[in-house]
Amino acid sequence: MLILDLQAITDLQSQLADWPAAVRALQEIADCDGAIEDAAINLALQAGLEPNTSDRWLEGLAKRYRAQLCTRIATQQPLSDHDLRPLLAASEESGCPELLRLPVALWVRSLGIERFCDPLAEKLQ
């Protein structure tokens, strides 16, 4: 399970203060004791989605937007593991619900952007 400690949540709140939905998602993550996947399920319910399972639901959600995210990410400068803003910007055009963009970005970052996008690159070859 992907967990953020209080210091990481606080750092992200400062970094993403100009992204209201990200700040809201961070509050939900804090309310879930740092558990990103639990927070994502709560946020999905708030966004009107009906998650069918809590096991690996966030991973499935991220994969649903893989093509759009990776295509957009490929046109950007190299991404930093510490700055989520480019990944959040890429998710704006993906169709991912606004409240879920940060949990998806955190999941992608935890996996690694290259590793996340690799399956798509293999299909294009």
PDB file of C-alpha atoms in Angstrom, residues 12-100:
ATOM      1  CA  LEU A  12       3.066  18.670  -1.187  1.00  0.00           C
ATOM      2  CA  GLN A  13       0.458  21.059   0.205  1.00  0.00           C
ATOM      3  CA  SER A  14       3.017  23.858  -0.082  1.00  0.00           C
ATOM      4  CA  GLN A  15       4.172  22.774  -3.536  1.00  0.00           C
ATOM      5  CA  LEU A  16       0.636  22.373  -4.904  1.00  0.00           C
ATOM      6  CA  ALA A  17      -1.114  25.250  -3.125  1.00  0.00           C
ATOM      7  CA  ASP A  18      -2.306  26.645  -6.485  1.00  0.00           C
ATOM      8  CA  TRP A  19      -4.090  23.354  -7.358  1.00  0.00           C
ATOM      9  CA  PRO A  20      -7.295  23.332  -5.220  1.00  0.00           C
ATOM     10  CA  ALA A  21      -8.273  19.768  -6.164  1.00  0.00           C
ATOM     11  CA  ALA A  22      -4.782  18.539  -5.263  1.00  0.00           C
ATOM     12  CA  VAL A  23      -4.973  20.272  -1.892  1.00  0.00           C
ATOM     13  CA  ARG A  24      -8.393  18.657  -1.328  1.00  0.00           C
ATOM     14  CA  ALA A  25      -6.948  15.254  -2.266  1.00  0.00           C
ATOM     15  CA  LEU A  26      -4.043  15.792   0.130  1.00  0.00           C
ATOM     16  CA  GLN A  27      -6.502  16.553   2.932  1.00  0.00           C
ATOM     17  CA  GLU A  28      -8.297  13.290   2.177  1.00  0.00           C
ATOM     18  CA  ILE A  29      -4.960  11.450   2.184  1.00  0.00           C
ATOM     19  CA  ALA A  30      -4.175  13.001   5.573  1.00  0.00           C
ATOM     20  CA  ASP A  31      -7.621  11.969   6.849  1.00  0.00           C
ATOM     21  CA  CYS A  32      -6.810   8.395   5.738  1.00  0.00           C
ATOM     22  CA  ASP A  33      -3.550   8.394   7.729  1.00  0.00           C
ATOM     23  CA  GLY A  34      -1.510   8.814   4.566  1.00  0.00           C
ATOM     24  CA  ALA A  35      -3.026   5.849   2.702  1.00  0.00           C
ATOM     25  CA  ILE A  36      -3.263   7.075  -0.887  1.00  0.00           C
ATOM     26  CA  GLU A  37      -5.328   4.164  -2.174  1.00  0.00           C
ATOM     27  CA  ASP A  38      -7.920   4.493   0.612  1.00  0.00           C
ATOM     28  CA  ALA A  39      -8.132   8.228  -0.042  1.00  0.00           C
ATOM     29  CA  ALA A  40      -8.531   7.600  -3.779  1.00  0.00           C
ATOM     30  CA  ILE A  41     -11.561   5.380  -3.145  1.00  0.00           C
ATOM     31  CA  ASN A  42     -13.141   8.082  -0.955  1.00  0.00           C
ATOM     32  CA  LEU A  43     -12.370  10.720  -3.577  1.00  0.00           C
ATOM     33  CA  ALA A  44     -13.810   8.514  -6.317  1.00  0.00           C
ATOM     34  CA  LEU A  45     -17.066   8.249  -4.393  1.00  0.00           C
ATOM     35  CA  GLN A  46     -17.107  12.038  -4.001  1.00  0.00           C
ATOM     36  CA  ALA A  47     -16.524  12.363  -7.760  1.00  0.00           C
ATOM     37  CA  GLY A  48     -19.536  10.146  -8.475  1.00  0.00           C
ATOM     38  CA  LEU A  49     -17.606   7.017  -9.401  1.00  0.00           C
ATOM     39  CA  GLU A  50     -18.343   3.591  -7.968  1.00  0.00           C
ATOM     40  CA  PRO A  51     -15.097   1.742  -7.315  1.00  0.00           C
ATOM     41  CA  ASN A  52     -15.786  -1.970  -7.619  1.00  0.00           C
ATOM     42  CA  THR A  53     -12.918  -3.071  -5.397  1.00  0.00           C
ATOM     43  CA  SER A  54     -10.373  -1.512  -3.118  1.00  0.00           C
ATOM     44  CA  ASP A  55      -7.640  -3.956  -4.116  1.00  0.00           C
ATOM     45  CA  ARG A  56      -5.443  -2.285  -6.759  1.00  0.00           C
ATOM     46  CA  TRP A  57      -8.249   0.072  -7.795  1.00  0.00           C
ATOM     47  CA  LEU A  58      -5.916   3.061  -8.038  1.00  0.00           C
ATOM     48  CA  GLU A  59      -3.544   1.105 -10.260  1.00  0.00           C
ATOM     49  CA  GLY A  60      -6.415   0.246 -12.581  1.00  0.00           C
ATOM     50  CA  LEU A  61      -7.542   3.864 -12.664  1.00  0.00           C
ATOM     51  CA  ALA A  62      -4.049   5.067 -13.555  1.00  0.00           C
ATOM     52  CA  LYS A  63      -3.763   2.481 -16.330  1.00  0.00           C
ATOM     53  CA  ARG A  64      -7.068   3.702 -17.755  1.00  0.00           C
ATOM     54  CA  TYR A  65      -5.397   7.048 -18.508  1.00  0.00           C
ATOM     55  CA  ARG A  66      -1.960   5.671 -19.460  1.00  0.00           C
ATOM     56  CA  ALA A  67      -2.140   6.496 -23.184  1.00  0.00           C
ATOM     57  CA  GLN A  68      -3.165  10.102 -22.621  1.00  0.00           C
ATOM     58  CA  LEU A  69      -0.713  10.674 -19.765  1.00  0.00           C
ATOM     59  CA  CYS A  70       2.277   9.110 -21.491  1.00  0.00           C
ATOM     60  CA  THR A  71       1.607  10.888 -24.775  1.00  0.00           C
ATOM     61  CA  ARG A  72       1.437  14.219 -22.978  1.00  0.00           C
ATOM     62  CA  ILE A  73       4.448  13.461 -20.763  1.00  0.00           C
ATOM     63  CA  ALA A  74       6.533  12.522 -23.811  1.00  0.00           C
ATOM     64  CA  THR A  75       6.189  16.064 -25.180  1.00  0.00           C
ATOM     65  CA  GLN A  76       7.445  17.671 -21.971  1.00  0.00           C
ATOM     66  CA  GLN A  77      10.928  18.240 -20.686  1.00  0.00           C
ATOM     67  CA  PRO A  78      12.347  15.504 -18.461  1.00  0.00           C
ATOM     68  CA  LEU A  79      10.255  15.211 -15.337  1.00  0.00           C
ATOM     69  CA  SER A  80      11.551  15.465 -11.809  1.00  0.00           C
ATOM     70  CA  ASP A  81      10.566  12.835  -9.286  1.00  0.00           C
ATOM     71  CA  HIS A  82      10.000  15.650  -6.806  1.00  0.00           C
ATOM     72  CA  ASP A  83       7.769  17.951  -8.857  1.00  0.00           C
ATOM     73  CA  LEU A  84       4.289  16.579  -9.466  1.00  0.00           C
ATOM     74  CA  ARG A  85       3.011  19.671 -11.288  1.00  0.00           C
ATOM     75  CA  PRO A  86       3.955  18.489 -14.817  1.00  0.00           C
ATOM     76  CA  LEU A  87       2.291  15.146 -14.172  1.00  0.00           C
ATOM     77  CA  LEU A  88      -0.813  16.905 -12.839  1.00  0.00           C
ATOM     78  CA  ALA A  89      -0.844  19.164 -15.903  1.00  0.00           C
ATOM     79  CA  ALA A  90      -0.633  16.116 -18.156  1.00  0.00           C
ATOM     80  CA  SER A  91      -3.550  14.539 -16.317  1.00  0.00           C
ATOM     81  CA  GLU A  92      -5.768  17.580 -16.989  1.00  0.00           C
ATOM     82  CA  GLU A  93      -6.145  16.528 -20.612  1.00  0.00           C
ATOM     83  CA  SER A  94      -6.452  12.829 -19.850  1.00  0.00           C
ATOM     84  CA  GLY A  95     -10.061  12.950 -18.720  1.00  0.00           C
ATOM     85  CA  CYS A  96      -9.149  11.762 -15.235  1.00  0.00           C
ATOM     86  CA  PRO A  97     -11.580  13.225 -12.670  1.00  0.00           C
ATOM     87  CA  GLU A  98     -10.081  16.307 -11.031  1.00  0.00           C
ATOM     88  CA  LEU A  99     -10.167  14.954  -7.467  1.00  0.00           C
ATOM     89  CA  LEU A 100      -8.317  11.813  -8.550  1.00  0.00           C
TER      90      LEU A 100
END
